[in-house]
Amino acid sequence: MSVVQPADVDPAAVDFAVVGTWMDEQGLPAGEFENVTALGGGTQNIMLHFRRGAREYVLRRGPKHLRSKSNEVIRREARLLTALGGADVRAPRVIAACPDESVLGAVFYLMEPVDGFNPQNDLPDLYAGDPEVRRRMGLSAVEAIARLGALDYQALGLSDYGKPEGFLERQVPRWLGELESYSMNEGYPGPDIPGVELVGEWLDRNRPAQWTPGILHGDCHLANMLFSYDSPQVAAMVDWEMSTIGDPLLDLGWQIATRPEPGTVSAALLGALGQVGGLPTPEEMVAHYGQYSERDLDAVPWYTVLACFKLGIVVEGTHARAFAGKASKQVGDFLHAVTLELFERARRLME
């Protein structure tokens, strides 16, 4: 078989002869690989769009240089998305998955392409020219996570997908431990983040006593969603690497914490959308979530503080790696500024 390899993907990362043989074994349409196009880039997971046997596919696998958990991450993603295949939730549909890393050298799966745009990279005229469309866009994102959190994960066969027991209790020590681990990066002087301990202590003191487990996307900011071109609706939530069984209200807090506000540093993460704003207010987001969920929403500010705390520590990791030459200094400095902004937002919410 023949295939034109995209210029920005190393041929060694995806052997299409192997993929073709495996697809034949799955009973998928045979034929030549056509229109192979790389999606995304950098050191992130590899995604390739292609056509074979009159059908379109997207192949997803870990980066060329696999990290220690890359295969397990992709294996979990494929399992979750397969389970969600028949559910009323906005997610890519898995066609077939190969959890055996020995086949291609990495776990991979095939999914149906999603017709949509990523607001981090593009803002079509429909959205750019009408703040009401952008408000409805934000509400659709809220609905998407509410519907996800309302699913019966046990009925979907996902009882062992996470460890909900003690989920909220683990959050502060888990992420403080992650922050401490960054000192392993040579040259990193340690975190210069005002309020880390203060926010952590507040979270532990005010932690909700009762909550209901559900599916958590884990990183549901707008840049991890694709939107329809012709209507302000989520086409699919993507990048499920941080998904688990936990408290779905953290997804709502995450969306509020990452809501781009024009003029802030973090707004730059969403390009043109971050500049023009027009998204629903946090109050509107909470009210809209309540239309699709029976959860008690009184503690949403607590979940928003937790989201600021967790995400701030996550992005500080790039700042730490930049000191060791493992990431761009410019990107590291920018993300450190995002971290400071997130912790400032957390402190305001605590008042």
mmCIF file of C-alpha atoms in Angstrom:
data_model
loop_
_atom_site.group_PDB
_atom_site.id
_atom_site.type_symbol
_atom_site.label_atom_id
_atom_site.label_comp_id
_atom_site.label_asym_id
_atom_site.label_seq_id
_atom_site.Cartn_x
_atom_site.Cartn_y
_atom_site.Cartn_z
ATOM 1 C CA MET A 1 0.000 0.000 0.000
ATOM 2 C CA SER A 2 1.113 3.588 -0.528
ATOM 3 C CA VAL A 3 0.675 6.686 1.595
ATOM 4 C CA VAL A 4 1.893 10.250 1.481
ATOM 5 C CA GLN A 5 3.342 11.012 4.894
ATOM 6 C CA PRO A 6 2.714 14.559 6.219
ATOM 7 C CA ALA A 7 5.910 16.553 6.449
ATOM 8 C CA ASP A 8 5.625 17.303 10.174
ATOM 9 C CA VAL A 9 5.163 13.692 11.320
ATOM 10 C CA ASP A 10 8.136 11.323 11.482
ATOM 11 C CA PRO A 11 7.362 8.220 9.392
ATOM 12 C CA ALA A 12 8.690 6.105 12.255
ATOM 13 C CA ALA A 13 5.906 7.347 14.517
ATOM 14 C CA VAL A 14 3.111 5.726 12.479
ATOM 15 C CA ASP A 15 3.811 2.737 10.223
ATOM 16 C CA PHE A 16 0.824 2.730 7.885
ATOM 17 C CA ALA A 17 1.602 -0.739 6.614
ATOM 18 C CA VAL A 18 1.087 -1.990 10.162
ATOM 19 C CA VAL A 19 -2.003 0.176 10.648
ATOM 20 C CA GLY A 20 -3.462 -1.106 7.378
ATOM 21 C CA THR A 21 -2.972 -4.758 8.332
ATOM 22 C CA TRP A 22 -4.536 -4.124 11.736
ATOM 23 C CA MET A 23 -7.496 -2.296 10.163
ATOM 24 C CA ASP A 24 -8.042 -5.222 7.798
ATOM 25 C CA GLU A 25 -8.143 -7.542 10.824
ATOM 26 C CA GLN A 26 -10.829 -5.320 12.374
ATOM 27 C CA GLY A 27 -12.977 -5.680 9.274
ATOM 28 C CA LEU A 28 -12.646 -2.022 8.295
ATOM 29 C CA PRO A 29 -12.775 -0.999 4.603
ATOM 30 C CA ALA A 30 -9.564 -1.749 2.737
ATOM 31 C CA GLY A 31 -7.757 0.515 0.294
ATOM 32 C CA GLU A 32 -4.967 3.014 -0.036
ATOM 33 C CA PHE A 33 -4.323 5.638 2.620
ATOM 34 C CA GLU A 34 -5.242 9.024 1.186
ATOM 35 C CA ASN A 35 -5.101 12.660 2.264
ATOM 36 C CA VAL A 36 -3.030 11.990 5.364
ATOM 37 C CA THR A 37 -2.881 15.221 7.379
ATOM 38 C CA ALA A 38 -1.328 15.911 10.765
ATOM 39 C CA LEU A 39 -3.560 17.568 13.354
ATOM 40 C CA GLY A 40 -1.948 19.466 16.210
ATOM 41 C CA GLY A 41 1.791 19.330 16.670
ATOM 42 C CA GLY A 42 4.696 19.916 18.991
ATOM 43 C CA THR A 43 5.354 17.275 21.651
ATOM 44 C CA GLN A 44 1.684 16.563 22.157
ATOM 45 C CA ASN A 45 -0.054 13.357 21.185
ATOM 46 C CA ILE A 46 0.063 12.569 17.495
ATOM 47 C CA MET A 47 -3.214 12.830 15.581
ATOM 48 C CA LEU A 48 -3.536 12.082 11.891
ATOM 49 C CA HIS A 49 -6.576 12.541 9.682
ATOM 50 C CA PHE A 50 -6.788 10.214 6.687
ATOM 51 C CA ARG A 51 -9.153 8.526 4.251
ATOM 52 C CA ARG A 52 -9.226 4.830 3.448
ATOM 53 C CA GLY A 53 -11.843 2.793 1.654
ATOM 54 C CA ALA A 54 -14.176 5.803 1.264
ATOM 55 C CA ARG A 55 -14.210 6.387 5.042
ATOM 56 C CA GLU A 56 -12.603 9.191 7.049
ATOM 57 C CA TYR A 57 -10.610 8.522 10.218
ATOM 58 C CA VAL A 58 -8.529 10.265 12.845
ATOM 59 C CA LEU A 59 -5.733 8.204 14.387
ATOM 60 C CA ARG A 60 -4.568 9.194 17.872
ATOM 61 C CA ARG A 61 -1.492 7.885 19.664
ATOM 62 C CA GLY A 62 1.072 9.201 22.125
ATOM 63 C CA PRO A 63 3.949 11.477 21.075
ATOM 64 C CA LYS A 64 6.846 10.091 19.044
ATOM 65 C CA HIS A 65 8.976 10.085 22.190
ATOM 66 C CA LEU A 66 6.614 8.341 24.566
ATOM 67 C CA ARG A 67 6.447 9.496 28.154
ATOM 68 C CA SER A 68 6.171 7.012 31.006
ATOM 69 C CA LYS A 69 2.373 7.123 31.065
ATOM 70 C CA SER A 70 1.627 7.875 27.392
ATOM 71 C CA ASN A 71 0.349 4.425 26.491
ATOM 72 C CA GLU A 72 -1.816 4.152 29.580
ATOM 73 C CA VAL A 73 -3.294 7.604 28.917
ATOM 74 C CA ILE A 74 -4.309 6.671 25.360
ATOM 75 C CA ARG A 75 -5.558 3.280 26.519
ATOM 76 C CA ARG A 76 -7.797 4.960 29.116
ATOM 77 C CA GLU A 77 -9.034 7.552 26.617
ATOM 78 C CA ALA A 78 -10.031 4.842 24.168
ATOM 79 C CA ARG A 79 -11.845 2.916 26.876
ATOM 80 C CA LEU A 80 -13.763 5.955 28.099
ATOM 81 C CA LEU A 81 -14.725 7.222 24.650
ATOM 82 C CA THR A 82 -15.847 3.739 23.625
ATOM 83 C CA ALA A 83 -18.074 3.596 26.712
ATOM 84 C CA LEU A 84 -19.516 7.018 25.852
ATOM 85 C CA GLY A 85 -20.317 5.960 22.301
ATOM 86 C CA GLY A 86 -24.037 5.555 22.862
ATOM 87 C CA ALA A 87 -24.473 8.263 25.491
ATOM 88 C CA ASP A 88 -25.990 11.713 25.080
ATOM 89 C CA VAL A 89 -22.668 13.504 25.419
ATOM 90 C CA ARG A 90 -20.494 15.546 23.074
ATOM 91 C CA ALA A 91 -17.426 13.367 22.519
ATOM 92 C CA PRO A 92 -15.527 11.843 19.585
ATOM 93 C CA ARG A 93 -16.805 8.436 18.514
ATOM 94 C CA VAL A 94 -14.293 5.591 18.596
ATOM 95 C CA ILE A 95 -14.280 3.327 15.544
ATOM 96 C CA ALA A 96 -11.683 0.831 16.781
ATOM 97 C CA ALA A 97 -8.908 0.778 19.370
ATOM 98 C CA CYS A 98 -5.624 -1.083 19.695
ATOM 99 C CA PRO A 99 -4.657 -1.268 23.377
ATOM 100 C CA ASP A 100 -1.718 -3.546 22.546
ATOM 101 C CA GLU A 101 1.324 -1.294 22.267
ATOM 102 C CA SER A 102 3.386 -4.013 20.577
ATOM 103 C CA VAL A 103 1.401 -3.668 17.333
ATOM 104 C CA LEU A 104 2.538 -0.149 16.406
ATOM 105 C CA GLY A 105 4.980 0.527 19.214
ATOM 106 C CA ALA A 106 2.337 2.622 20.937
ATOM 107 C CA VAL A 107 -1.312 2.268 21.922
ATOM 108 C CA PHE A 108 -3.591 3.962 19.374
ATOM 109 C CA TYR A 109 -7.198 4.276 18.374
ATOM 110 C CA LEU A 110 -9.245 5.397 15.398
ATOM 111 C CA MET A 111 -12.144 7.812 15.780
ATOM 112 C CA GLU A 112 -14.587 9.579 13.541
ATOM 113 C CA PRO A 113 -13.504 13.089 12.482
ATOM 114 C CA VAL A 114 -15.340 15.964 14.143
ATOM 115 C CA ASP A 115 -16.564 18.824 11.981
ATOM 116 C CA GLY A 116 -15.747 21.773 14.198
ATOM 117 C CA PHE A 117 -13.222 24.458 15.079
ATOM 118 C CA ASN A 118 -11.004 24.988 18.097
ATOM 119 C CA PRO A 119 -11.544 28.515 19.499
ATOM 120 C CA GLN A 120 -7.908 28.638 20.538
ATOM 121 C CA ASN A 121 -6.915 28.686 16.878
ATOM 122 C CA ASP A 122 -9.915 30.097 15.027
ATOM 123 C CA LEU A 123 -12.998 32.262 15.547
ATOM 124 C CA PRO A 124 -15.353 32.179 12.554
ATOM 125 C CA ASP A 125 -17.241 35.325 11.586
ATOM 126 C CA LEU A 126 -20.486 33.980 13.075
ATOM 127 C CA TYR A 127 -18.850 34.018 16.493
ATOM 128 C CA ALA A 128 -16.532 36.991 16.102
ATOM 129 C CA GLY A 129 -19.319 39.362 15.103
ATOM 130 C CA ASP A 130 -22.031 38.576 17.643
ATOM 131 C CA PRO A 131 -21.602 38.563 21.456
ATOM 132 C CA GLU A 132 -24.917 36.722 21.853
ATOM 133 C CA VAL A 133 -23.536 33.873 19.771
ATOM 134 C CA ARG A 134 -20.474 33.770 22.015
ATOM 135 C CA ARG A 135 -22.689 33.753 25.119
ATOM 136 C CA ARG A 136 -24.618 30.776 23.742
ATOM 137 C CA MET A 137 -21.307 29.156 22.878
ATOM 138 C CA GLY A 138 -20.263 29.338 26.513
ATOM 139 C CA LEU A 139 -23.605 27.989 27.704
ATOM 140 C CA SER A 140 -23.299 25.053 25.320
ATOM 141 C CA ALA A 141 -19.929 24.238 26.905
ATOM 142 C CA VAL A 142 -21.586 24.251 30.330
ATOM 143 C CA GLU A 143 -24.355 21.973 29.097
ATOM 144 C CA ALA A 144 -21.775 19.560 27.688
ATOM 145 C CA ILE A 145 -20.049 19.029 31.026
ATOM 146 C CA ALA A 146 -23.349 18.908 32.914
ATOM 147 C CA ARG A 147 -24.613 16.101 30.683
ATOM 148 C CA LEU A 148 -21.304 14.271 31.121
ATOM 149 C CA GLY A 149 -21.462 14.536 34.896
ATOM 150 C CA ALA A 150 -25.055 13.277 34.942
ATOM 151 C CA LEU A 151 -24.190 9.952 33.278
ATOM 152 C CA ASP A 152 -24.343 6.719 35.280
ATOM 153 C CA TYR A 153 -20.695 5.703 35.051
ATOM 154 C CA GLN A 154 -21.367 2.307 36.641
ATOM 155 C CA ALA A 155 -23.987 1.453 34.031
ATOM 156 C CA LEU A 156 -21.413 2.351 31.367
ATOM 157 C CA GLY A 157 -18.964 -0.198 32.771
ATOM 158 C CA LEU A 158 -16.621 2.426 34.231
ATOM 159 C CA SER A 159 -16.800 1.483 37.932
ATOM 160 C CA ASP A 160 -13.031 0.969 38.064
ATOM 161 C CA TYR A 161 -12.081 3.919 35.830
ATOM 162 C CA GLY A 162 -11.163 6.045 38.858
ATOM 163 C CA LYS A 163 -11.083 6.057 42.644
ATOM 164 C CA PRO A 164 -13.890 8.348 43.792
ATOM 165 C CA GLU A 165 -13.459 7.452 47.463
ATOM 166 C CA GLY A 166 -11.514 10.292 49.055
ATOM 167 C CA PHE A 167 -11.281 12.188 45.760
ATOM 168 C CA LEU A 168 -11.763 15.646 47.256
ATOM 169 C CA GLU A 169 -9.593 14.863 50.288
ATOM 170 C CA ARG A 170 -6.692 13.902 48.004
ATOM 171 C CA GLN A 171 -6.663 17.053 45.904
ATOM 172 C CA VAL A 172 -4.652 19.497 48.033
ATOM 173 C CA PRO A 173 -1.869 17.078 49.101
ATOM 174 C CA ARG A 174 -1.749 15.585 45.615
ATOM 175 C CA TRP A 175 -1.090 18.906 43.927
ATOM 176 C CA LEU A 176 1.169 20.324 46.606
ATOM 177 C CA GLY A 177 3.242 17.179 46.123
ATOM 178 C CA GLU A 178 3.296 17.825 42.381
ATOM 179 C CA LEU A 179 4.499 21.377 42.990
ATOM 180 C CA GLU A 180 7.239 20.122 45.293
ATOM 181 C CA SER A 181 8.417 17.663 42.638
ATOM 182 C CA TYR A 182 9.253 20.528 40.277
ATOM 183 C CA SER A 183 12.394 21.195 42.341
ATOM 184 C CA MET A 184 13.907 18.228 40.504
ATOM 185 C CA ASN A 185 14.322 20.555 37.506
ATOM 186 C CA GLU A 186 17.865 21.887 37.592
ATOM 187 C CA GLY A 187 17.976 25.657 38.068
ATOM 188 C CA TYR A 188 14.395 26.013 39.246
ATOM 189 C CA PRO A 189 14.542 28.131 42.418
ATOM 190 C CA GLY A 190 11.249 26.831 43.727
ATOM 191 C CA PRO A 191 7.726 28.165 43.340
ATOM 192 C CA ASP A 192 7.317 31.909 43.733
ATOM 193 C CA ILE A 193 3.525 31.811 44.013
ATOM 194 C CA PRO A 194 1.987 33.987 46.727
ATOM 195 C CA GLY A 195 -0.804 32.270 48.601
ATOM 196 C CA VAL A 196 -0.170 28.608 47.763
ATOM 197 C CA GLU A 197 -0.321 27.396 51.350
ATOM 198 C CA LEU A 198 -3.113 29.849 52.205
ATOM 199 C CA VAL A 199 -5.315 28.585 49.375
ATOM 200 C CA GLY A 200 -4.569 24.951 50.210
ATOM 201 C CA GLU A 201 -5.503 25.460 53.861
ATOM 202 C CA TRP A 202 -8.731 27.229 52.883
ATOM 203 C CA LEU A 203 -9.666 24.377 50.562
ATOM 204 C CA ASP A 204 -9.144 21.803 53.295
ATOM 205 C CA ARG A 205 -11.151 23.801 55.834
ATOM 206 C CA ASN A 206 -14.094 24.402 53.517
ATOM 207 C CA ARG A 207 -14.228 21.125 51.620
ATOM 208 C CA PRO A 208 -17.799 19.950 50.860
ATOM 209 C CA ALA A 209 -18.842 17.136 53.182
ATOM 210 C CA GLN A 210 -21.065 15.367 50.644
ATOM 211 C CA TRP A 211 -20.916 14.944 46.892
ATOM 212 C CA THR A 212 -21.911 12.442 44.213
ATOM 213 C CA PRO A 213 -19.267 10.735 42.028
ATOM 214 C CA GLY A 214 -19.462 10.975 38.263
ATOM 215 C CA ILE A 215 -17.360 11.204 35.103
ATOM 216 C CA LEU A 216 -14.932 14.098 35.199
ATOM 217 C CA HIS A 217 -13.332 15.423 32.006
ATOM 218 C CA GLY A 218 -10.630 17.061 34.091
ATOM 219 C CA ASP A 219 -9.429 19.721 31.657
ATOM 220 C CA CYS A 220 -12.591 21.146 30.117
ATOM 221 C CA HIS A 221 -11.529 24.683 29.211
ATOM 222 C CA LEU A 222 -12.781 26.022 25.890
ATOM 223 C CA ALA A 223 -9.528 25.219 24.067
ATOM 224 C CA ASN A 224 -10.309 21.540 24.663
ATOM 225 C CA MET A 225 -13.639 21.799 22.872
ATOM 226 C CA LEU A 226 -14.560 21.871 19.215
ATOM 227 C CA PHE A 227 -17.543 24.004 18.197
ATOM 228 C CA SER A 228 -19.846 23.763 15.195
ATOM 229 C CA TYR A 229 -19.212 26.256 12.408
ATOM 230 C CA ASP A 230 -22.874 27.039 11.777
ATOM 231 C CA SER A 231 -24.348 27.238 15.306
ATOM 232 C CA PRO A 232 -22.946 28.005 18.786
ATOM 233 C CA GLN A 233 -22.923 24.393 19.929
ATOM 234 C CA VAL A 234 -20.188 22.108 21.211
ATOM 235 C CA ALA A 235 -19.357 19.580 18.514
ATOM 236 C CA ALA A 236 -17.110 17.526 20.799
ATOM 237 C CA MET A 237 -15.067 17.738 23.967
ATOM 238 C CA VAL A 238 -11.533 16.553 23.224
ATOM 239 C CA ASP A 239 -8.258 15.785 25.052
ATOM 240 C CA TRP A 240 -9.575 13.445 27.749
ATOM 241 C CA GLU A 241 -6.141 12.780 29.256
ATOM 242 C CA MET A 242 -7.136 13.960 32.755
ATOM 243 C CA SER A 243 -10.501 12.205 32.832
ATOM 244 C CA THR A 244 -11.460 10.065 35.816
ATOM 245 C CA ILE A 245 -14.309 9.224 38.153
ATOM 246 C CA GLY A 246 -14.438 12.069 40.642
ATOM 247 C CA ASP A 247 -16.569 15.076 41.469
ATOM 248 C CA PRO A 248 -17.994 16.501 38.209
ATOM 249 C CA LEU A 249 -18.533 19.895 39.833
ATOM 250 C CA LEU A 250 -14.790 20.403 39.500
ATOM 251 C CA ASP A 251 -15.418 20.569 35.733
ATOM 252 C CA LEU A 252 -17.841 23.434 36.323
ATOM 253 C CA GLY A 253 -15.331 25.183 38.576
ATOM 254 C CA TRP A 254 -12.690 24.610 35.890
ATOM 255 C CA GLN A 255 -14.803 26.287 33.229
ATOM 256 C CA ILE A 256 -15.461 29.271 35.470
ATOM 257 C CA ALA A 257 -11.793 29.519 36.494
ATOM 258 C CA THR A 258 -10.622 29.444 32.872
ATOM 259 C CA ARG A 259 -13.335 31.732 31.494
ATOM 260 C CA PRO A 260 -11.300 34.224 29.427
ATOM 261 C CA GLU A 261 -11.628 37.827 30.540
ATOM 262 C CA PRO A 262 -10.348 40.428 28.044
ATOM 263 C CA GLY A 263 -7.284 42.228 29.337
ATOM 264 C CA THR A 264 -6.009 39.372 31.480
ATOM 265 C CA VAL A 265 -2.883 37.326 30.800
ATOM 266 C CA SER A 266 -4.765 34.037 30.566
ATOM 267 C CA ALA A 267 -7.131 35.430 27.925
ATOM 268 C CA ALA A 268 -4.255 35.108 25.458
ATOM 269 C CA LEU A 269 -4.635 31.339 25.702
ATOM 270 C CA LEU A 270 -7.817 31.658 23.640
ATOM 271 C CA GLY A 271 -6.608 34.019 20.946
ATOM 272 C CA ALA A 272 -9.329 36.161 19.368
ATOM 273 C CA LEU A 273 -12.019 34.787 21.685
ATOM 274 C CA GLY A 274 -10.017 35.895 24.696
ATOM 275 C CA GLN A 275 -9.792 39.399 23.276
ATOM 276 C CA VAL A 276 -13.467 39.958 22.450
ATOM 277 C CA GLY A 277 -15.138 38.249 25.409
ATOM 278 C CA GLY A 278 -18.925 38.093 25.425
ATOM 279 C CA LEU A 279 -19.102 34.747 27.232
ATOM 280 C CA PRO A 280 -21.714 34.082 29.925
ATOM 281 C CA THR A 281 -21.063 35.300 33.435
ATOM 282 C CA PRO A 282 -20.201 32.784 36.173
ATOM 283 C CA GLU A 283 -23.709 33.260 37.575
ATOM 284 C CA GLU A 284 -25.246 32.408 34.200
ATOM 285 C CA MET A 285 -22.968 29.375 33.919
ATOM 286 C CA VAL A 286 -24.032 28.017 37.289
ATOM 287 C CA ALA A 287 -27.726 28.591 36.548
ATOM 288 C CA HIS A 288 -27.408 26.865 33.168
ATOM 289 C CA TYR A 289 -25.596 23.891 34.680
ATOM 290 C CA GLY A 290 -28.495 23.520 37.093
ATOM 291 C CA GLN A 291 -30.891 22.975 34.186
ATOM 292 C CA TYR A 292 -29.110 19.688 33.368
ATOM 293 C CA SER A 293 -28.051 18.524 36.805
ATOM 294 C CA GLU A 294 -29.624 17.711 40.166
ATOM 295 C CA ARG A 295 -26.396 18.413 42.059
ATOM 296 C CA ASP A 296 -26.229 20.906 44.905
ATOM 297 C CA LEU A 297 -24.510 23.968 43.428
ATOM 298 C CA ASP A 298 -24.060 25.975 46.613
ATOM 299 C CA ALA A 299 -20.336 25.129 46.830
ATOM 300 C CA VAL A 300 -19.411 26.074 43.257
ATOM 301 C CA PRO A 301 -17.060 28.855 44.509
ATOM 302 C CA TRP A 302 -15.091 26.182 46.399
ATOM 303 C CA TYR A 303 -14.738 24.086 43.236
ATOM 304 C CA THR A 304 -13.627 27.184 41.326
ATOM 305 C CA VAL A 305 -10.912 27.878 43.904
ATOM 306 C CA LEU A 306 -9.806 24.241 43.641
ATOM 307 C CA ALA A 307 -9.677 24.570 39.849
ATOM 308 C CA CYS A 308 -7.492 27.703 40.146
ATOM 309 C CA PHE A 309 -5.228 25.903 42.640
ATOM 310 C CA LYS A 310 -4.867 22.731 40.557
ATOM 311 C CA LEU A 311 -4.477 24.373 37.156
ATOM 312 C CA GLY A 312 -2.077 26.970 38.522
ATOM 313 C CA ILE A 313 0.199 24.211 39.791
ATOM 314 C CA VAL A 314 -0.116 22.239 36.537
ATOM 315 C CA VAL A 315 1.012 25.135 34.322
ATOM 316 C CA GLU A 316 3.777 26.090 36.757
ATOM 317 C CA GLY A 317 5.383 22.813 35.731
ATOM 318 C CA THR A 318 6.290 24.287 32.342
ATOM 319 C CA HIS A 319 7.886 27.273 34.090
ATOM 320 C CA ALA A 320 9.990 24.867 36.164
ATOM 321 C CA ARG A 321 11.016 22.828 33.127
ATOM 322 C CA ALA A 322 12.072 26.000 31.318
ATOM 323 C CA PHE A 323 14.786 26.573 33.921
ATOM 324 C CA ALA A 324 16.216 23.160 33.033
ATOM 325 C CA GLY A 325 16.062 23.875 29.294
ATOM 326 C CA LYS A 326 13.193 21.436 28.792
ATOM 327 C CA ALA A 327 10.741 24.104 27.648
ATOM 328 C CA SER A 328 10.822 27.553 26.085
ATOM 329 C CA LYS A 329 11.705 30.325 28.547
ATOM 330 C CA GLN A 330 9.171 32.612 26.881
ATOM 331 C CA VAL A 331 6.385 30.046 27.258
ATOM 332 C CA GLY A 332 7.480 29.232 30.789
ATOM 333 C CA ASP A 333 7.414 32.891 31.828
ATOM 334 C CA PHE A 334 4.007 33.374 30.236
ATOM 335 C CA LEU A 335 2.514 30.358 31.998
ATOM 336 C CA HIS A 336 4.014 31.476 35.312
ATOM 337 C CA ALA A 337 2.093 34.730 34.857
ATOM 338 C CA VAL A 338 -1.038 32.643 34.247
ATOM 339 C CA THR A 339 -0.344 30.755 37.479
ATOM 340 C CA LEU A 340 -0.056 34.005 39.452
ATOM 341 C CA GLU A 341 -3.316 35.205 37.923
ATOM 342 C CA LEU A 342 -5.115 31.982 38.828
ATOM 343 C CA PHE A 343 -3.991 32.172 42.448
ATOM 344 C CA GLU A 344 -5.030 35.812 42.626
ATOM 345 C CA ARG A 345 -8.453 34.818 41.345
ATOM 346 C CA ALA A 346 -8.612 32.063 43.956
ATOM 347 C CA ARG A 347 -7.838 34.504 46.754
ATOM 348 C CA ARG A 348 -10.563 36.887 45.573
ATOM 349 C CA LEU A 349 -13.091 34.049 45.591
ATOM 350 C CA MET A 350 -12.064 33.107 49.142
ATOM 351 C CA GLU A 351 -12.877 36.574 50.498
#
